[in-house]
PDB file of C-alpha atoms in Angstrom:
ATOM      1  CA  UNK H   3     101.396 215.524  -8.718  1.00  0.00           C
ATOM      2  CA  UNK H   4     105.168 215.144  -8.236  1.00  0.00           C
ATOM      3  CA  UNK H   5     105.151 216.041  -4.542  1.00  0.00           C
ATOM      4  CA  UNK H   6     102.321 213.732  -3.559  1.00  0.00           C
ATOM      5  CA  UNK H   7     103.624 210.729  -5.474  1.00  0.00           C
ATOM      6  CA  UNK H   8     106.662 210.636  -3.205  1.00  0.00           C
ATOM      7  CA  UNK H   9     104.331 209.539  -0.417  1.00  0.00           C
ATOM      8  CA  UNK H  10     103.618 205.841  -0.189  1.00  0.00           C
ATOM      9  CA  UNK H  11     100.477 203.674  -0.073  1.00  0.00           C
ATOM     10  CA  UNK H  12      97.637 206.090  -0.695  1.00  0.00           C
ATOM     11  CA  UNK H  13      94.179 205.270   0.594  1.00  0.00           C
ATOM     12  CA  UNK H  14      91.524 207.299  -1.160  1.00  0.00           C
ATOM     13  CA  UNK H  15      88.760 208.627   1.017  1.00  0.00           C
ATOM     14  CA  UNK H  16      85.837 211.002   0.475  1.00  0.00           C
ATOM     15  CA  UNK H  17      86.386 214.730   0.859  1.00  0.00           C
ATOM     16  CA  UNK H  18      83.968 217.533   0.104  1.00  0.00           C
ATOM     17  CA  UNK H  19      86.675 219.883  -1.188  1.00  0.00           C
ATOM     18  CA  UNK H  20      88.916 217.542  -3.188  1.00  0.00           C
ATOM     19  CA  UNK H  21      87.085 214.232  -3.742  1.00  0.00           C
ATOM     20  CA  UNK H  22      89.754 212.850  -6.069  1.00  0.00           C
ATOM     21  CA  UNK H  23      92.771 213.685  -3.891  1.00  0.00           C
ATOM     22  CA  UNK H  24      94.230 210.628  -2.146  1.00  0.00           C
ATOM     23  CA  UNK H  25      94.791 210.466   1.593  1.00  0.00           C
ATOM     24  CA  UNK H  26      98.142 208.992   2.539  1.00  0.00           C
ATOM     25  CA  UNK H  27      97.103 207.135   5.678  1.00  0.00           C
ATOM     26  CA  UNK H  28     100.090 204.796   5.650  1.00  0.00           C
ATOM     27  CA  UNK H  29     102.746 207.389   4.930  1.00  0.00           C
ATOM     28  CA  UNK H  30     105.326 207.800   7.667  1.00  0.00           C
ATOM     29  CA  UNK H  31     104.751 211.546   7.258  1.00  0.00           C
ATOM     30  CA  UNK H  32     100.995 211.398   7.832  1.00  0.00           C
ATOM     31  CA  UNK H  33     100.691 214.131  10.468  1.00  0.00           C
ATOM     32  CA  UNK H  34      97.009 215.045  10.646  1.00  0.00           C
ATOM     33  CA  UNK H  35      96.018 215.033  14.307  1.00  0.00           C
ATOM     34  CA  UNK H  36      99.598 214.355  15.459  1.00  0.00           C
ATOM     35  CA  UNK H  37     101.071 217.846  15.815  1.00  0.00           C
ATOM     36  CA  UNK H  38     101.777 219.683  19.038  1.00  0.00           C
ATOM     37  CA  UNK H  39      98.976 221.997  20.034  1.00  0.00           C
ATOM     38  CA  UNK H  40      99.449 225.448  18.490  1.00  0.00           C
ATOM     39  CA  UNK H  41      97.135 228.413  19.009  1.00  0.00           C
ATOM     40  CA  UNK H  42      95.138 228.863  15.813  1.00  0.00           C
ATOM     41  CA  UNK H  43      95.968 232.535  15.507  1.00  0.00           C
ATOM     42  CA  UNK H  44      98.417 234.852  13.735  1.00  0.00           C
ATOM     43  CA  UNK H  45     102.015 234.839  14.983  1.00  0.00           C
ATOM     44  CA  UNK H  46     104.986 237.115  14.314  1.00  0.00           C
ATOM     45  CA  UNK H  47     108.085 234.911  13.944  1.00  0.00           C
ATOM     46  CA  UNK H  48     110.619 237.741  13.804  1.00  0.00           C
ATOM     47  CA  UNK H  49     112.108 236.640  17.123  1.00  0.00           C
ATOM     48  CA  UNK H  50     114.143 233.444  17.471  1.00  0.00           C
ATOM     49  CA  UNK H  51     111.979 232.134  20.307  1.00  0.00           C
ATOM     50  CA  UNK H  52     108.805 232.662  18.279  1.00  0.00           C
ATOM     51  CA  UNK H  53     110.269 230.874  15.263  1.00  0.00           C
ATOM     52  CA  UNK H  54     111.514 228.000  17.426  1.00  0.00           C
ATOM     53  CA  UNK H  55     108.013 227.642  18.868  1.00  0.00           C
ATOM     54  CA  UNK H  56     106.534 227.578  15.363  1.00  0.00           C
ATOM     55  CA  UNK H  57     108.971 224.847  14.306  1.00  0.00           C
ATOM     56  CA  UNK H  58     108.134 222.821  17.406  1.00  0.00           C
ATOM     57  CA  UNK H  59     104.395 223.193  16.852  1.00  0.00           C
ATOM     58  CA  UNK H  60     104.216 222.750  13.071  1.00  0.00           C
ATOM     59  CA  UNK H  61     107.059 220.408  12.033  1.00  0.00           C
ATOM     60  CA  UNK H  62     106.794 216.627  11.912  1.00  0.00           C
ATOM     61  CA  UNK H  63     109.718 214.189  11.873  1.00  0.00           C
ATOM     62  CA  UNK H  64     112.087 216.967  10.848  1.00  0.00           C
ATOM     63  CA  UNK H  65     109.915 218.163   7.963  1.00  0.00           C
ATOM     64  CA  UNK H  66     108.114 221.475   7.546  1.00  0.00           C
ATOM     65  CA  UNK H  67     106.147 222.613   4.501  1.00  0.00           C
ATOM     66  CA  UNK H  68     106.212 226.392   4.030  1.00  0.00           C
ATOM     67  CA  UNK H  69     104.072 228.375   1.621  1.00  0.00           C
ATOM     68  CA  UNK H  70     103.849 232.139   1.416  1.00  0.00           C
ATOM     69  CA  UNK H  71     101.120 234.382   0.126  1.00  0.00           C
ATOM     70  CA  UNK H  72      99.820 237.937   0.113  1.00  0.00           C
ATOM     71  CA  UNK H  73      96.259 239.253   0.132  1.00  0.00           C
ATOM     72  CA  UNK H  74      95.738 238.604  -3.563  1.00  0.00           C
ATOM     73  CA  UNK H  75      96.812 234.972  -3.196  1.00  0.00           C
ATOM     74  CA  UNK H  76      94.572 234.074  -0.246  1.00  0.00           C
ATOM     75  CA  UNK H  77      92.513 231.644  -2.394  1.00  0.00           C
ATOM     76  CA  UNK H  78      95.671 229.748  -3.310  1.00  0.00           C
ATOM     77  CA  UNK H  79      96.743 229.639   0.350  1.00  0.00           C
ATOM     78  CA  UNK H  80      93.379 228.225   1.413  1.00  0.00           C
ATOM     79  CA  UNK H  81      93.514 225.741  -1.427  1.00  0.00           C
ATOM     80  CA  UNK H  82      96.969 224.589  -0.264  1.00  0.00           C
ATOM     81  CA  UNK H  83      95.900 224.226   3.368  1.00  0.00           C
ATOM     82  CA  UNK H  84      92.833 222.166   2.491  1.00  0.00           C
ATOM     83  CA  UNK H  85      94.688 219.972  -0.003  1.00  0.00           C
ATOM     84  CA  UNK H  86      97.519 219.242   2.407  1.00  0.00           C
ATOM     85  CA  UNK H  87      95.087 218.380   5.192  1.00  0.00           C
ATOM     86  CA  UNK H  88      93.120 216.080   2.910  1.00  0.00           C
ATOM     87  CA  UNK H  89      96.339 214.314   1.902  1.00  0.00           C
ATOM     88  CA  UNK H  90      97.170 213.942   5.605  1.00  0.00           C
ATOM     89  CA  UNK H  91     100.079 216.370   5.781  1.00  0.00           C
ATOM     90  CA  UNK H  92      99.160 218.922   8.427  1.00  0.00           C
ATOM     91  CA  UNK H  93     102.745 220.022   9.105  1.00  0.00           C
ATOM     92  CA  UNK H  94     102.618 223.180   7.024  1.00  0.00           C
ATOM     93  CA  UNK H  95     103.377 226.788   7.867  1.00  0.00           C
ATOM     94  CA  UNK H  96     101.378 229.502   6.051  1.00  0.00           C
ATOM     95  CA  UNK H  97     103.563 232.621   5.840  1.00  0.00           C
ATOM     96  CA  UNK H  98     102.170 236.014   4.843  1.00  0.00           C
ATOM     97  CA  UNK H  99     103.307 239.642   4.689  1.00  0.00           C
ATOM     98  CA  UNK H 100     101.575 240.739   7.900  1.00  0.00           C
ATOM     99  CA  UNK H 101      99.031 240.130  10.628  1.00  0.00           C
ATOM    100  CA  UNK H 102      96.145 241.663   8.681  1.00  0.00           C
ATOM    101  CA  UNK H 103      96.784 239.349   5.728  1.00  0.00           C
ATOM    102  CA  UNK H 104      96.927 236.367   8.073  1.00  0.00           C
ATOM    103  CA  UNK H 105      93.643 237.336   9.663  1.00  0.00           C
ATOM    104  CA  UNK H 106      92.004 237.835   6.258  1.00  0.00           C
ATOM    105  CA  UNK H 107      93.131 234.355   5.199  1.00  0.00           C
ATOM    106  CA  UNK H 108      91.921 232.744   8.405  1.00  0.00           C
ATOM    107  CA  UNK H 109      88.555 234.504   8.102  1.00  0.00           C
ATOM    108  CA  UNK H 110      88.072 233.025   4.642  1.00  0.00           C
ATOM    109  CA  UNK H 111      89.328 229.615   5.810  1.00  0.00           C
ATOM    110  CA  UNK H 112      86.679 229.612   8.539  1.00  0.00           C
ATOM    111  CA  UNK H 113      84.014 229.946   5.865  1.00  0.00           C
ATOM    112  CA  UNK H 114      85.519 227.118   3.827  1.00  0.00           C
ATOM    113  CA  UNK H 115      86.264 224.610   6.598  1.00  0.00           C
ATOM    114  CA  UNK H 116      85.656 225.229  10.302  1.00  0.00           C
ATOM    115  CA  UNK H 117      87.831 222.292  11.398  1.00  0.00           C
ATOM    116  CA  UNK H 118      90.775 223.449   9.302  1.00  0.00           C
ATOM    117  CA  UNK H 119      90.355 226.989  10.626  1.00  0.00           C
ATOM    118  CA  UNK H 120      90.430 225.767  14.220  1.00  0.00           C
ATOM    119  CA  UNK H 121      93.788 224.024  13.751  1.00  0.00           C
ATOM    120  CA  UNK H 122      95.628 226.238  11.244  1.00  0.00           C
ATOM    121  CA  UNK H 123      97.767 229.096  12.561  1.00  0.00           C
ATOM    122  CA  UNK H 124      99.255 231.712  10.256  1.00  0.00           C
ATOM    123  CA  UNK H 125     102.678 233.337  10.455  1.00  0.00           C
ATOM    124  CA  UNK H 126     104.385 236.535   9.364  1.00  0.00           C
ATOM    125  CA  UNK H 127     107.752 238.188   9.990  1.00  0.00           C
ATOM    126  CA  UNK H 128     107.498 241.908  10.602  1.00  0.00           C
ATOM    127  CA  UNK H 129     111.252 242.526  10.949  1.00  0.00           C
ATOM    128  CA  UNK H 130     112.461 241.694   7.397  1.00  0.00           C
ATOM    129  CA  UNK H 131     109.380 243.378   5.989  1.00  0.00           C
ATOM    130  CA  UNK H 132     110.137 246.622   7.835  1.00  0.00           C
ATOM    131  CA  UNK H 133     113.666 247.357   6.654  1.00  0.00           C
ATOM    132  CA  UNK H 134     114.224 250.997   5.726  1.00  0.00           C
ATOM    133  CA  UNK H 135     115.303 250.130   2.207  1.00  0.00           C
ATOM    134  CA  UNK H 136     111.761 249.131   1.328  1.00  0.00           C
ATOM    135  CA  UNK H 137     110.900 252.833   1.265  1.00  0.00           C
ATOM    136  CA  UNK H 138     112.106 252.711  -2.342  1.00  0.00           C
ATOM    137  CA  UNK H 139     109.726 249.900  -3.258  1.00  0.00           C
ATOM    138  CA  UNK H 140     105.963 249.997  -3.711  1.00  0.00           C
ATOM    139  CA  UNK H 141     104.153 250.545  -0.434  1.00  0.00           C
ATOM    140  CA  UNK H 142     107.360 250.975   1.539  1.00  0.00           C
ATOM    141  CA  UNK H 143     108.660 249.501   4.764  1.00  0.00           C
ATOM    142  CA  UNK H 144     106.142 247.405   6.667  1.00  0.00           C
ATOM    143  CA  UNK H 145     103.701 247.215   3.756  1.00  0.00           C
ATOM    144  CA  UNK H 146     100.924 244.696   4.411  1.00  0.00           C
ATOM    145  CA  UNK H 147      98.834 243.887   1.363  1.00  0.00           C
ATOM    146  CA  UNK H 148      95.584 243.407   3.307  1.00  0.00           C
ATOM    147  CA  UNK H 149      95.881 246.978   4.592  1.00  0.00           C
ATOM    148  CA  UNK H 150      96.729 248.710   1.316  1.00  0.00           C
ATOM    149  CA  UNK H 151      93.702 250.362  -0.248  1.00  0.00           C
ATOM    150  CA  UNK H 152      95.361 252.797  -2.637  1.00  0.00           C
ATOM    151  CA  UNK H 153      96.383 251.476  -6.076  1.00  0.00           C
ATOM    152  CA  UNK H 154      99.029 254.217  -6.093  1.00  0.00           C
ATOM    153  CA  UNK H 155     100.918 252.603  -3.191  1.00  0.00           C
ATOM    154  CA  UNK H 156     100.771 248.832  -3.698  1.00  0.00           C
ATOM    155  CA  UNK H 157     102.870 246.321  -1.792  1.00  0.00           C
ATOM    156  CA  UNK H 158     105.768 244.999  -3.853  1.00  0.00           C
ATOM    157  CA  UNK H 159     105.807 241.226  -4.158  1.00  0.00           C
ATOM    158  CA  UNK H 160     109.599 241.415  -3.733  1.00  0.00           C
ATOM    159  CA  UNK H 161     108.979 242.107  -0.039  1.00  0.00           C
ATOM    160  CA  UNK H 162     107.099 238.848   0.275  1.00  0.00           C
ATOM    161  CA  UNK H 163     109.914 237.061  -1.531  1.00  0.00           C
ATOM    162  CA  UNK H 164     112.453 238.505   0.887  1.00  0.00           C
ATOM    163  CA  UNK H 165     110.402 237.582   3.945  1.00  0.00           C
ATOM    164  CA  UNK H 166     110.103 234.040   2.634  1.00  0.00           C
ATOM    165  CA  UNK H 167     113.834 233.659   2.020  1.00  0.00           C
ATOM    166  CA  UNK H 168     114.743 235.285   5.337  1.00  0.00           C
ATOM    167  CA  UNK H 169     112.462 232.950   7.287  1.00  0.00           C
ATOM    168  CA  UNK H 170     113.647 229.928   5.281  1.00  0.00           C
ATOM    169  CA  UNK H 171     117.274 230.702   6.106  1.00  0.00           C
ATOM    170  CA  UNK H 172     116.452 230.964   9.788  1.00  0.00           C
ATOM    171  CA  UNK H 173     114.497 227.699   9.659  1.00  0.00           C
ATOM    172  CA  UNK H 174     117.570 225.899   8.344  1.00  0.00           C
ATOM    173  CA  UNK H 175     119.617 227.329  11.203  1.00  0.00           C
ATOM    174  CA  UNK H 176     117.191 225.803  13.728  1.00  0.00           C
ATOM    175  CA  UNK H 177     118.834 222.394  13.208  1.00  0.00           C
ATOM    176  CA  UNK H 178     121.946 221.484  15.232  1.00  0.00           C
ATOM    177  CA  UNK H 179     125.088 221.795  13.157  1.00  0.00           C
ATOM    178  CA  UNK H 180     125.857 218.086  13.302  1.00  0.00           C
ATOM    179  CA  UNK H 181     122.417 217.313  11.872  1.00  0.00           C
ATOM    180  CA  UNK H 182     122.408 219.681   8.926  1.00  0.00           C
ATOM    181  CA  UNK H 183     120.889 219.297   6.403  1.00  0.00           C
ATOM    182  CA  UNK H 184     118.798 216.600   8.086  1.00  0.00           C
ATOM    183  CA  UNK H 185     115.593 218.658   8.356  1.00  0.00           C
ATOM    184  CA  UNK H 186     113.567 218.787   5.149  1.00  0.00           C
ATOM    185  CA  UNK H 187     111.328 221.618   4.152  1.00  0.00           C
ATOM    186  CA  UNK H 188     109.175 222.310   1.156  1.00  0.00           C
ATOM    187  CA  UNK H 189     108.606 225.837  -0.012  1.00  0.00           C
ATOM    188  CA  UNK H 190     106.117 227.438  -2.342  1.00  0.00           C
ATOM    189  CA  UNK H 191     105.390 231.055  -3.188  1.00  0.00           C
ATOM    190  CA  UNK H 192     101.868 231.702  -4.421  1.00  0.00           C
ATOM    191  CA  UNK H 193     101.908 234.454  -7.002  1.00  0.00           C
ATOM    192  CA  UNK H 194      98.933 236.795  -7.175  1.00  0.00           C
ATOM    193  CA  UNK H 195      97.363 237.631 -10.493  1.00  0.00           C
ATOM    194  CA  UNK H 196      99.001 241.028 -10.258  1.00  0.00           C
ATOM    195  CA  UNK H 197     102.617 241.680  -9.285  1.00  0.00           C
ATOM    196  CA  UNK H 198     101.539 244.700  -7.235  1.00  0.00           C
ATOM    197  CA  UNK H 199      98.939 243.760  -4.671  1.00  0.00           C
ATOM    198  CA  UNK H 200      96.520 246.078  -2.869  1.00  0.00           C
ATOM    199  CA  UNK H 201      93.347 245.364  -0.963  1.00  0.00           C
ATOM    200  CA  UNK H 202      91.238 246.954  -3.700  1.00  0.00           C
ATOM    201  CA  UNK H 203      93.045 245.294  -6.619  1.00  0.00           C
ATOM    202  CA  UNK H 204      91.900 241.815  -5.675  1.00  0.00           C
ATOM    203  CA  UNK H 205      88.680 242.117  -3.675  1.00  0.00           C
ATOM    204  CA  UNK H 206      86.936 240.340  -6.516  1.00  0.00           C
ATOM    205  CA  UNK H 207      89.277 237.371  -6.050  1.00  0.00           C
ATOM    206  CA  UNK H 208      88.534 236.700  -2.386  1.00  0.00           C
ATOM    207  CA  UNK H 209      85.584 234.446  -3.208  1.00  0.00           C
ATOM    208  CA  UNK H 210      87.573 232.495  -5.787  1.00  0.00           C
ATOM    209  CA  UNK H 211      88.129 229.415  -3.660  1.00  0.00           C
ATOM    210  CA  UNK H 212      89.034 226.976  -6.435  1.00  0.00           C
ATOM    211  CA  UNK H 213      92.369 228.401  -7.518  1.00  0.00           C
ATOM    212  CA  UNK H 214      95.304 226.549  -9.018  1.00  0.00           C
ATOM    213  CA  UNK H 215      96.276 223.458  -7.015  1.00  0.00           C
ATOM    214  CA  UNK H 216      99.389 223.418  -4.858  1.00  0.00           C
ATOM    215  CA  UNK H 217     101.098 220.664  -6.812  1.00  0.00           C
ATOM    216  CA  UNK H 218     100.682 222.556 -10.068  1.00  0.00           C
ATOM    217  CA  UNK H 219     102.090 225.901  -8.961  1.00  0.00           C
ATOM    218  CA  UNK H 220     105.814 225.446  -8.558  1.00  0.00           C
ATOM    219  CA  UNK H 221     105.910 223.528  -5.302  1.00  0.00           C
ATOM    220  CA  UNK H 222     109.476 222.399  -4.967  1.00  0.00           C
ATOM    221  CA  UNK H 223     111.536 220.293  -2.627  1.00  0.00           C
ATOM    222  CA  UNK H 224     114.617 221.943  -1.109  1.00  0.00           C
TER     223      UNK H 224
END
């Protein structure tokens, strides 16, 4: 696990989801229970004030871990949230393609771990996902994978990519100019099993809670 091995002095503790995953109690980035209080709900970070609030609530010592997902990758998102919490790194920001996808993820997270559900918000950015040019792609402008039921009009994963990059660029601009690039952020994009995601195309995957681990799916340090 290349990401986790950068953390120092692991203390292994029991965990019902990931019994073999170490908890980094002595890491200077151990943030579980140390974050500012954030409403455990779904938040649109299209506005600068909303994004600034998310950074304040979810970052820790200048670091923020971002992972993005659509409806078909909800199991991977839940897996990431639970693994990060077990390791002691609660300063993560789940980013989806819309409010409905966020709510679907949080509903499944509540079934997996009530404590994690109570302290894990979810974020989306409606503005970059609603550009008129997306009318030429898949489900079109404003496509939200949790709302798409027709296989003929799937959401294009390129929209999720764009939302992720747009939010990442704005996150970097949150730092004062004289401190750039002091803030650190980690970013991961969880790919669904199909490039075109609709609600109906992956209903059978919603109960698949033991998906590929975060550290094995292209997590990278930026």
